Amino acid sequence: MSKPGGRGRSGGGRGRGSGGAGRGSAGRGSGGRGGAPKRAASGGSRRGREPDPRSPAGADAPDAAAGPRRRRGPRGLGGDQVEGRQAVRELLLAGHRRVAEVLVADGSSAPIVEEILALADDARVTVRTVSRTRLDGAARTEAPQGVIAYADPIEEVDVDDLASGAVRASGSGDGPPFLLALDGVTDPGNLGAMLRSASAAGVTGVVLPRHRAVHVTPTVAKAAAGAIEHLPIAVVGGLPAALSRWREQGLWSAGLDAEGGASVWDLEVGDRPVVLVVGAEGSGLSRLVRQRCDQVVSIPMWGPLDSLNAGVAAAIACFEVARVRR
């Protein structure tokens, strides 16, 4: 990704970068769909309040905010604890994963919270009202926005299914596969932002390295704002080998790097299957990954700064591919 302090070769711009953190607030707004729904009835979604710690039952009962069905070890890609209003709402709307329980902080009454309660009621998901202190204590992000959901983890898909288009993101159409492969991204906020931008740009699938890379943590899920529910994700042992295999399968690869010899505006995409490869902030693409890409491009810049956040650069490149293909 963009290398701090280093300017890429000029090509119309003063410098080039390749970073990328997502779009701030694009996508659906935080309000409820079609107005604020009524608060969920107690019949479908079994809502309860936290036990009184002063009573014998309250003293012996497990902490309501601890998530009684929360898994202690990771399975799949993670994603079993989802925090934040937009992320939890999209989890329930998508309906792709079993949701064990939703925790809501006492006093939460925003329209989107009302929608979450109604969606949980429709899906017969248990909703537990707890104090904000307890909810914040169970959270693994700094600002859970008064909502936490516990769900089945996200299962990885087969990378060949992504490459062939047999498995693709919700709403991505039936065009040639458009994959986003991430090389050593370890910052959860950056990964979440990249996934959010990728979903909006029509990326059909995402590929992550199995090692030395972050997967779907609660911070990733919150930053992705629901994109993890729609984007299929595959995991590979090494990107260099995957790039060689994709070339044999007819996929064309473009790497985004500060030292790219061409501008991102000159991407040779066409209407063929494509893989956009984005590296980590600071280190950029690894040497072998860079060598295996069919084209390496950078983002021209004209201002005083010569690098971009990794999520921002990924968003620019994703939307440029989408623009060219349309």
mmCIF file of C-alpha atoms in Angstrom:
data_model
loop_
_atom_site.group_PDB
_atom_site.id
_atom_site.type_symbol
_atom_site.label_atom_id
_atom_site.label_comp_id
_atom_site.label_asym_id
_atom_site.label_seq_id
_atom_site.Cartn_x
_atom_site.Cartn_y
_atom_site.Cartn_z
ATOM 1 C CA MET A 1 0.000 0.000 0.000
ATOM 2 C CA SER A 2 1.135 3.553 0.126
ATOM 3 C CA LYS A 3 4.560 3.972 1.612
ATOM 4 C CA PRO A 4 4.767 6.837 4.106
ATOM 5 C CA GLY A 5 6.846 9.705 2.818
ATOM 6 C CA GLY A 6 7.512 8.130 -0.569
ATOM 7 C CA ARG A 7 6.298 9.632 -3.816
ATOM 8 C CA GLY A 8 5.412 7.403 -6.715
ATOM 9 C CA ARG A 9 6.499 8.141 -10.254
ATOM 10 C CA SER A 10 4.712 11.084 -11.724
ATOM 11 C CA GLY A 11 2.137 10.573 -14.403
ATOM 12 C CA GLY A 12 0.114 13.729 -14.525
ATOM 13 C CA GLY A 13 -0.070 13.920 -10.731
ATOM 14 C CA ARG A 14 2.433 15.213 -8.206
ATOM 15 C CA GLY A 15 2.725 11.862 -6.528
ATOM 16 C CA ARG A 16 0.978 8.555 -6.286
ATOM 17 C CA GLY A 17 -0.447 6.582 -3.452
ATOM 18 C CA SER A 18 -2.174 3.312 -2.933
ATOM 19 C CA GLY A 19 -3.752 3.301 0.458
ATOM 20 C CA GLY A 20 -7.489 2.910 1.074
ATOM 21 C CA ALA A 21 -10.020 3.142 3.974
ATOM 22 C CA GLY A 22 -13.580 3.044 3.190
ATOM 23 C CA ARG A 23 -16.254 5.403 2.431
ATOM 24 C CA GLY A 24 -17.395 7.150 5.446
ATOM 25 C CA SER A 25 -21.171 7.129 5.314
ATOM 26 C CA ALA A 26 -22.216 5.861 1.930
ATOM 27 C CA GLY A 27 -24.899 3.248 1.653
ATOM 28 C CA ARG A 28 -28.176 3.107 3.522
ATOM 29 C CA GLY A 29 -28.673 5.663 6.213
ATOM 30 C CA SER A 30 -29.031 4.830 9.854
ATOM 31 C CA GLY A 31 -32.757 5.316 10.031
ATOM 32 C CA GLY A 32 -35.343 2.581 9.768
ATOM 33 C CA ARG A 33 -36.750 1.497 6.451
ATOM 34 C CA GLY A 34 -40.132 2.895 5.686
ATOM 35 C CA GLY A 35 -40.386 4.749 8.995
ATOM 36 C CA ALA A 36 -39.899 3.531 12.544
ATOM 37 C CA PRO A 37 -41.587 0.159 13.116
ATOM 38 C CA LYS A 38 -43.420 -0.598 16.314
ATOM 39 C CA ARG A 39 -41.449 -2.109 19.161
ATOM 40 C CA ALA A 40 -41.329 -5.863 18.816
ATOM 41 C CA ALA A 41 -43.940 -7.781 20.770
ATOM 42 C CA SER A 42 -42.757 -10.192 23.416
ATOM 43 C CA GLY A 43 -44.247 -13.248 21.753
ATOM 44 C CA GLY A 44 -41.818 -13.742 18.852
ATOM 45 C CA SER A 45 -38.598 -12.207 20.051
ATOM 46 C CA ARG A 46 -38.256 -13.318 23.645
ATOM 47 C CA ARG A 47 -37.205 -10.067 25.221
ATOM 48 C CA GLY A 48 -36.037 -10.001 28.794
ATOM 49 C CA ARG A 49 -34.393 -7.662 31.250
ATOM 50 C CA GLU A 50 -31.178 -8.405 33.072
ATOM 51 C CA PRO A 51 -31.679 -10.227 36.399
ATOM 52 C CA ASP A 52 -31.539 -8.210 39.594
ATOM 53 C CA PRO A 53 -28.109 -8.928 41.103
ATOM 54 C CA ARG A 54 -29.607 -8.440 44.575
ATOM 55 C CA SER A 55 -31.904 -11.461 44.204
ATOM 56 C CA PRO A 56 -30.712 -15.077 44.561
ATOM 57 C CA ALA A 57 -31.615 -15.789 40.943
ATOM 58 C CA GLY A 58 -29.786 -12.688 39.808
ATOM 59 C CA ALA A 59 -26.689 -13.584 41.759
ATOM 60 C CA ASP A 60 -26.489 -17.089 40.317
ATOM 61 C CA ALA A 61 -27.556 -16.297 36.757
ATOM 62 C CA PRO A 62 -24.873 -15.760 34.095
ATOM 63 C CA ASP A 63 -24.108 -12.179 33.198
ATOM 64 C CA ALA A 64 -26.787 -11.211 30.693
ATOM 65 C CA ALA A 65 -24.320 -9.192 28.706
ATOM 66 C CA ALA A 66 -21.837 -12.015 28.398
ATOM 67 C CA GLY A 67 -23.783 -13.625 25.564
ATOM 68 C CA PRO A 68 -24.764 -17.111 26.799
ATOM 69 C CA ARG A 69 -24.155 -18.665 23.381
ATOM 70 C CA ARG A 70 -20.982 -16.802 22.600
ATOM 71 C CA ARG A 71 -18.223 -19.066 21.282
ATOM 72 C CA ARG A 72 -14.930 -19.083 23.115
ATOM 73 C CA GLY A 73 -12.834 -20.100 20.102
ATOM 74 C CA PRO A 74 -12.888 -18.833 16.530
ATOM 75 C CA ARG A 75 -14.613 -20.805 13.806
ATOM 76 C CA GLY A 76 -14.772 -19.972 10.161
ATOM 77 C CA LEU A 77 -13.757 -16.389 9.468
ATOM 78 C CA GLY A 78 -15.083 -14.950 12.712
ATOM 79 C CA GLY A 79 -17.976 -12.529 12.751
ATOM 80 C CA ASP A 80 -19.852 -14.290 15.555
ATOM 81 C CA GLN A 81 -20.066 -11.078 17.609
ATOM 82 C CA VAL A 82 -21.586 -8.195 15.657
ATOM 83 C CA GLU A 83 -21.726 -4.709 17.156
ATOM 84 C CA GLY A 84 -23.173 -1.439 15.944
ATOM 85 C CA ARG A 85 -26.667 -0.594 14.787
ATOM 86 C CA GLN A 86 -26.114 -0.729 11.031
ATOM 87 C CA ALA A 87 -24.162 -3.997 11.213
ATOM 88 C CA VAL A 88 -26.741 -5.708 13.435
ATOM 89 C CA ARG A 89 -29.651 -4.490 11.331
ATOM 90 C CA GLU A 90 -28.026 -5.829 8.154
ATOM 91 C CA LEU A 91 -27.271 -9.137 9.887
ATOM 92 C CA LEU A 92 -30.974 -9.572 10.634
ATOM 93 C CA LEU A 93 -32.140 -8.255 7.259
ATOM 94 C CA ALA A 94 -29.871 -10.561 5.263
ATOM 95 C CA GLY A 95 -30.924 -13.646 7.184
ATOM 96 C CA HIS A 96 -27.933 -15.676 5.977
ATOM 97 C CA ARG A 97 -26.714 -16.622 9.451
ATOM 98 C CA ARG A 98 -28.445 -17.955 12.546
ATOM 99 C CA VAL A 99 -28.625 -15.249 15.205
ATOM 100 C CA ALA A 100 -28.647 -16.601 18.743
ATOM 101 C CA GLU A 101 -29.345 -13.424 20.680
ATOM 102 C CA VAL A 102 -29.409 -9.643 20.477
ATOM 103 C CA LEU A 103 -28.466 -7.438 23.418
ATOM 104 C CA VAL A 104 -29.913 -3.931 23.567
ATOM 105 C CA ALA A 105 -28.883 -1.269 26.071
ATOM 106 C CA ASP A 106 -31.691 -0.072 28.310
ATOM 107 C CA GLY A 107 -33.079 3.242 27.075
ATOM 108 C CA SER A 108 -32.108 2.794 23.413
ATOM 109 C CA SER A 109 -34.996 4.187 21.374
ATOM 110 C CA ALA A 110 -33.686 5.418 18.004
ATOM 111 C CA PRO A 111 -35.682 4.441 14.888
ATOM 112 C CA ILE A 112 -32.991 2.002 13.769
ATOM 113 C CA VAL A 113 -33.117 0.290 17.174
ATOM 114 C CA GLU A 114 -36.878 -0.068 16.789
ATOM 115 C CA GLU A 115 -36.267 -1.671 13.399
ATOM 116 C CA ILE A 116 -33.723 -4.074 14.897
ATOM 117 C CA LEU A 117 -36.279 -5.106 17.520
ATOM 118 C CA ALA A 118 -38.941 -5.663 14.868
ATOM 119 C CA LEU A 119 -36.568 -7.694 12.688
ATOM 120 C CA ALA A 120 -35.527 -9.814 15.667
ATOM 121 C CA ASP A 121 -39.186 -10.369 16.498
ATOM 122 C CA ASP A 122 -39.909 -11.503 12.932
ATOM 123 C CA ALA A 123 -36.968 -13.930 13.065
ATOM 124 C CA ARG A 124 -37.887 -15.125 16.580
ATOM 125 C CA VAL A 125 -34.500 -14.096 17.916
ATOM 126 C CA THR A 126 -34.139 -13.594 21.650
ATOM 127 C CA VAL A 127 -33.636 -9.941 22.589
ATOM 128 C CA ARG A 128 -32.274 -9.120 26.025
ATOM 129 C CA THR A 129 -32.361 -5.639 27.495
ATOM 130 C CA VAL A 130 -29.343 -4.942 29.700
ATOM 131 C CA SER A 131 -27.831 -1.893 31.318
ATOM 132 C CA ARG A 132 -25.552 0.169 29.148
ATOM 133 C CA THR A 133 -22.696 -0.570 31.546
ATOM 134 C CA ARG A 134 -23.105 -4.302 31.072
ATOM 135 C CA LEU A 135 -23.461 -4.014 27.320
ATOM 136 C CA ASP A 136 -20.354 -1.866 27.043
ATOM 137 C CA GLY A 137 -18.528 -4.399 29.211
ATOM 138 C CA ALA A 138 -19.398 -7.194 26.779
ATOM 139 C CA ALA A 139 -18.458 -5.120 23.733
ATOM 140 C CA ARG A 140 -15.222 -5.636 21.847
ATOM 141 C CA THR A 141 -15.388 -2.317 20.002
ATOM 142 C CA GLU A 142 -15.144 1.141 21.512
ATOM 143 C CA ALA A 143 -18.649 2.240 20.508
ATOM 144 C CA PRO A 144 -21.166 -0.614 20.094
ATOM 145 C CA GLN A 145 -24.008 1.940 19.804
ATOM 146 C CA GLY A 146 -26.108 0.089 22.353
ATOM 147 C CA VAL A 147 -26.532 -3.109 20.295
ATOM 148 C CA ILE A 148 -24.666 -6.434 20.170
ATOM 149 C CA ALA A 149 -25.700 -9.594 18.322
ATOM 150 C CA TYR A 150 -24.323 -13.116 18.671
ATOM 151 C CA ALA A 151 -24.504 -15.195 15.488
ATOM 152 C CA ASP A 152 -22.999 -18.174 13.722
ATOM 153 C CA PRO A 153 -19.542 -17.339 12.364
ATOM 154 C CA ILE A 154 -19.041 -16.508 8.705
ATOM 155 C CA GLU A 155 -17.946 -19.549 6.737
ATOM 156 C CA GLU A 156 -15.315 -19.121 4.068
ATOM 157 C CA VAL A 157 -16.196 -20.072 0.496
ATOM 158 C CA ASP A 158 -14.108 -21.957 -2.053
ATOM 159 C CA VAL A 159 -11.769 -19.622 -3.912
ATOM 160 C CA ASP A 160 -12.338 -21.441 -7.216
ATOM 161 C CA ASP A 161 -16.070 -20.789 -6.870
ATOM 162 C CA LEU A 162 -15.310 -17.084 -6.541
ATOM 163 C CA ALA A 163 -12.982 -17.145 -9.544
ATOM 164 C CA SER A 164 -15.554 -18.881 -11.735
ATOM 165 C CA GLY A 165 -18.443 -16.720 -10.575
ATOM 166 C CA ALA A 166 -20.329 -19.734 -9.211
ATOM 167 C CA VAL A 167 -20.473 -17.915 -5.866
ATOM 168 C CA ARG A 168 -20.885 -14.152 -5.877
ATOM 169 C CA ALA A 169 -21.995 -11.255 -3.708
ATOM 170 C CA SER A 170 -25.648 -10.421 -3.248
ATOM 171 C CA GLY A 171 -26.811 -7.910 -5.843
ATOM 172 C CA SER A 172 -23.583 -8.010 -7.872
ATOM 173 C CA GLY A 173 -25.346 -9.030 -11.069
ATOM 174 C CA ASP A 174 -24.224 -11.700 -13.507
ATOM 175 C CA GLY A 175 -21.213 -10.012 -15.125
ATOM 176 C CA PRO A 176 -17.641 -11.333 -15.093
ATOM 177 C CA PRO A 177 -16.179 -11.949 -11.619
ATOM 178 C CA PHE A 178 -14.641 -8.915 -9.919
ATOM 179 C CA LEU A 179 -12.543 -10.017 -6.956
ATOM 180 C CA LEU A 180 -10.773 -7.947 -4.323
ATOM 181 C CA ALA A 181 -7.672 -9.667 -2.916
ATOM 182 C CA LEU A 182 -5.998 -8.138 0.129
ATOM 183 C CA ASP A 183 -2.295 -8.624 0.751
ATOM 184 C CA GLY A 184 -1.440 -8.592 4.450
ATOM 185 C CA VAL A 185 -4.059 -6.109 5.685
ATOM 186 C CA THR A 186 -3.911 -6.310 9.482
ATOM 187 C CA ASP A 187 -5.828 -3.194 10.544
ATOM 188 C CA PRO A 188 -9.460 -4.149 11.372
ATOM 189 C CA GLY A 189 -10.805 -0.681 10.628
ATOM 190 C CA ASN A 190 -9.182 -0.672 7.201
ATOM 191 C CA LEU A 191 -10.483 -4.142 6.352
ATOM 192 C CA GLY A 192 -14.015 -3.230 7.397
ATOM 193 C CA ALA A 193 -13.940 -0.048 5.340
ATOM 194 C CA MET A 194 -12.563 -1.944 2.330
ATOM 195 C CA LEU A 195 -15.365 -4.500 2.554
ATOM 196 C CA ARG A 196 -17.975 -1.754 2.759
ATOM 197 C CA SER A 197 -16.584 -0.004 -0.315
ATOM 198 C CA ALA A 198 -16.165 -3.289 -2.188
ATOM 199 C CA SER A 199 -19.792 -4.197 -1.639
ATOM 200 C CA ALA A 200 -20.974 -0.810 -2.887
ATOM 201 C CA ALA A 201 -18.724 -1.020 -5.973
ATOM 202 C CA GLY A 202 -20.083 -4.394 -7.050
ATOM 203 C CA VAL A 203 -17.159 -6.602 -6.050
ATOM 204 C CA THR A 204 -18.326 -10.203 -6.391
ATOM 205 C CA GLY A 205 -15.993 -11.732 -3.801
ATOM 206 C CA VAL A 206 -13.080 -11.055 -1.451
ATOM 207 C CA VAL A 207 -9.921 -13.104 -0.923
ATOM 208 C CA LEU A 208 -7.843 -12.928 2.268
ATOM 209 C CA PRO A 209 -4.553 -14.633 3.185
ATOM 210 C CA ARG A 210 -4.904 -17.251 5.892
ATOM 211 C CA HIS A 211 -1.914 -15.938 7.828
ATOM 212 C CA ARG A 212 -0.580 -12.482 8.717
ATOM 213 C CA ALA A 213 -3.916 -10.851 7.973
ATOM 214 C CA VAL A 214 -6.944 -9.830 9.987
ATOM 215 C CA HIS A 215 -10.198 -11.685 9.402
ATOM 216 C CA VAL A 216 -13.680 -10.721 10.633
ATOM 217 C CA THR A 217 -13.322 -9.282 14.130
ATOM 218 C CA PRO A 218 -16.082 -7.224 15.804
ATOM 219 C CA THR A 219 -14.271 -4.058 14.702
ATOM 220 C CA VAL A 220 -14.218 -5.311 11.107
ATOM 221 C CA ALA A 221 -17.915 -6.188 11.250
ATOM 222 C CA LYS A 222 -18.839 -2.776 12.642
ATOM 223 C CA ALA A 223 -16.714 -0.847 10.128
ATOM 224 C CA ALA A 224 -18.113 -2.939 7.272
ATOM 225 C CA ALA A 225 -21.625 -1.801 8.279
ATOM 226 C CA GLY A 226 -23.287 -4.992 7.065
ATOM 227 C CA ALA A 227 -21.131 -5.730 4.010
ATOM 228 C CA ILE A 228 -19.930 -9.003 5.564
ATOM 229 C CA GLU A 229 -23.470 -10.347 5.201
ATOM 230 C CA HIS A 230 -23.385 -9.981 1.413
ATOM 231 C CA LEU A 231 -19.756 -10.453 0.322
ATOM 232 C CA PRO A 232 -18.512 -14.048 0.039
ATOM 233 C CA ILE A 233 -14.979 -14.362 1.416
ATOM 234 C CA ALA A 234 -12.376 -16.982 0.524
ATOM 235 C CA VAL A 235 -9.087 -17.647 2.290
ATOM 236 C CA VAL A 236 -5.882 -18.767 0.555
ATOM 237 C CA GLY A 237 -2.569 -20.008 1.889
ATOM 238 C CA GLY A 238 -0.617 -17.541 -0.235
ATOM 239 C CA LEU A 239 -1.583 -14.830 -2.705
ATOM 240 C CA PRO A 240 1.347 -15.356 -5.124
ATOM 241 C CA ALA A 241 0.250 -18.932 -5.834
ATOM 242 C CA ALA A 242 -3.376 -17.831 -6.071
ATOM 243 C CA LEU A 243 -2.477 -15.143 -8.619
ATOM 244 C CA SER A 244 -0.690 -17.705 -10.782
ATOM 245 C CA ARG A 245 -3.697 -19.992 -10.635
ATOM 246 C CA TRP A 246 -6.105 -17.159 -11.466
ATOM 247 C CA ARG A 247 -4.044 -16.294 -14.524
ATOM 248 C CA GLU A 248 -4.419 -19.891 -15.721
ATOM 249 C CA GLN A 249 -8.166 -19.591 -15.124
ATOM 250 C CA GLY A 250 -8.389 -16.471 -17.269
ATOM 251 C CA LEU A 251 -8.545 -13.797 -14.573
ATOM 252 C CA TRP A 252 -6.584 -10.602 -15.135
ATOM 253 C CA SER A 253 -4.935 -9.080 -12.049
ATOM 254 C CA ALA A 254 -4.194 -5.458 -11.204
ATOM 255 C CA GLY A 255 -2.130 -4.521 -8.172
ATOM 256 C CA LEU A 256 -2.464 -1.162 -6.425
ATOM 257 C CA ASP A 257 0.879 0.145 -5.191
ATOM 258 C CA ALA A 258 2.570 3.514 -4.661
ATOM 259 C CA GLU A 259 5.322 2.482 -7.076
ATOM 260 C CA GLY A 260 2.944 1.403 -9.826
ATOM 261 C CA GLY A 261 4.154 2.367 -13.285
ATOM 262 C CA ALA A 262 0.711 3.289 -14.615
ATOM 263 C CA SER A 263 -2.146 5.390 -13.315
ATOM 264 C CA VAL A 264 -5.242 3.766 -11.852
ATOM 265 C CA TRP A 265 -7.141 5.700 -14.534
ATOM 266 C CA ASP A 266 -5.362 3.523 -17.129
ATOM 267 C CA LEU A 267 -6.493 0.165 -15.769
ATOM 268 C CA GLU A 268 -6.685 -2.406 -18.554
ATOM 269 C CA VAL A 269 -9.872 -3.959 -17.276
ATOM 270 C CA GLY A 270 -12.243 -4.387 -20.185
ATOM 271 C CA ASP A 271 -15.081 -6.822 -19.625
ATOM 272 C CA ARG A 272 -12.960 -9.797 -18.529
ATOM 273 C CA PRO A 273 -12.815 -11.336 -15.038
ATOM 274 C CA VAL A 274 -10.542 -9.212 -12.879
ATOM 275 C CA VAL A 275 -8.763 -9.370 -9.529
ATOM 276 C CA LEU A 276 -7.844 -6.098 -7.831
ATOM 277 C CA VAL A 277 -5.006 -6.628 -5.349
ATOM 278 C CA VAL A 278 -4.524 -4.122 -2.526
ATOM 279 C CA GLY A 279 -1.724 -4.250 0.023
ATOM 280 C CA ALA A 280 -1.374 -3.169 3.616
ATOM 281 C CA GLU A 281 -0.938 0.434 4.636
ATOM 282 C CA GLY A 282 2.742 1.301 4.900
ATOM 283 C CA SER A 283 4.246 -1.838 3.369
ATOM 284 C CA GLY A 284 2.145 -1.994 0.217
ATOM 285 C CA LEU A 285 2.212 -5.098 -1.962
ATOM 286 C CA SER A 286 4.720 -7.794 -1.112
ATOM 287 C CA ARG A 287 7.441 -8.405 -3.686
ATOM 288 C CA LEU A 288 6.102 -11.727 -4.980
ATOM 289 C CA VAL A 289 2.525 -10.484 -5.174
ATOM 290 C CA ARG A 290 3.660 -7.433 -7.109
ATOM 291 C CA GLN A 291 5.600 -9.617 -9.551
ATOM 292 C CA ARG A 292 2.610 -11.897 -10.177
ATOM 293 C CA CYS A 293 0.182 -9.071 -11.007
ATOM 294 C CA ASP A 294 -0.525 -8.463 -14.708
ATOM 295 C CA GLN A 295 -0.513 -4.695 -14.138
ATOM 296 C CA VAL A 296 0.543 -2.516 -11.199
ATOM 297 C CA VAL A 297 -1.037 0.919 -10.904
ATOM 298 C CA SER A 298 -0.985 3.847 -8.490
ATOM 299 C CA ILE A 299 -3.281 6.753 -7.713
ATOM 300 C CA PRO A 300 -2.100 10.163 -9.005
ATOM 301 C CA MET A 301 -2.109 12.902 -6.373
ATOM 302 C CA TRP A 302 -1.554 16.638 -6.664
ATOM 303 C CA GLY A 303 -1.730 17.903 -3.093
ATOM 304 C CA PRO A 304 1.002 18.252 -0.448
ATOM 305 C CA LEU A 305 0.491 14.703 0.893
ATOM 306 C CA ASP A 306 1.734 11.777 -1.137
ATOM 307 C CA SER A 307 -0.029 8.803 0.425
ATOM 308 C CA LEU A 308 -3.556 7.650 1.165
ATOM 309 C CA ASN A 309 -5.141 5.555 3.856
ATOM 310 C CA ALA A 310 -5.386 1.951 2.632
ATOM 311 C CA GLY A 311 -9.172 1.869 2.740
ATOM 312 C CA VAL A 312 -9.551 5.118 0.807
ATOM 313 C CA ALA A 313 -7.223 3.937 -1.947
ATOM 314 C CA ALA A 314 -9.026 0.596 -2.180
ATOM 315 C CA ALA A 315 -12.333 2.427 -2.541
ATOM 316 C CA ILE A 316 -10.978 4.636 -5.344
ATOM 317 C CA ALA A 317 -9.634 1.629 -7.238
ATOM 318 C CA CYS A 318 -12.780 -0.461 -6.740
ATOM 319 C CA PHE A 319 -15.010 2.275 -8.094
ATOM 320 C CA GLU A 320 -12.659 2.914 -11.012
ATOM 321 C CA VAL A 321 -12.903 -0.745 -12.008
ATOM 322 C CA ALA A 322 -16.680 -0.537 -11.636
ATOM 323 C CA ARG A 323 -16.796 2.636 -13.763
ATOM 324 C CA VAL A 324 -14.717 1.131 -16.566
ATOM 325 C CA ARG A 325 -16.746 -2.069 -16.610
ATOM 326 C CA ARG A 326 -19.980 -0.146 -16.905
#
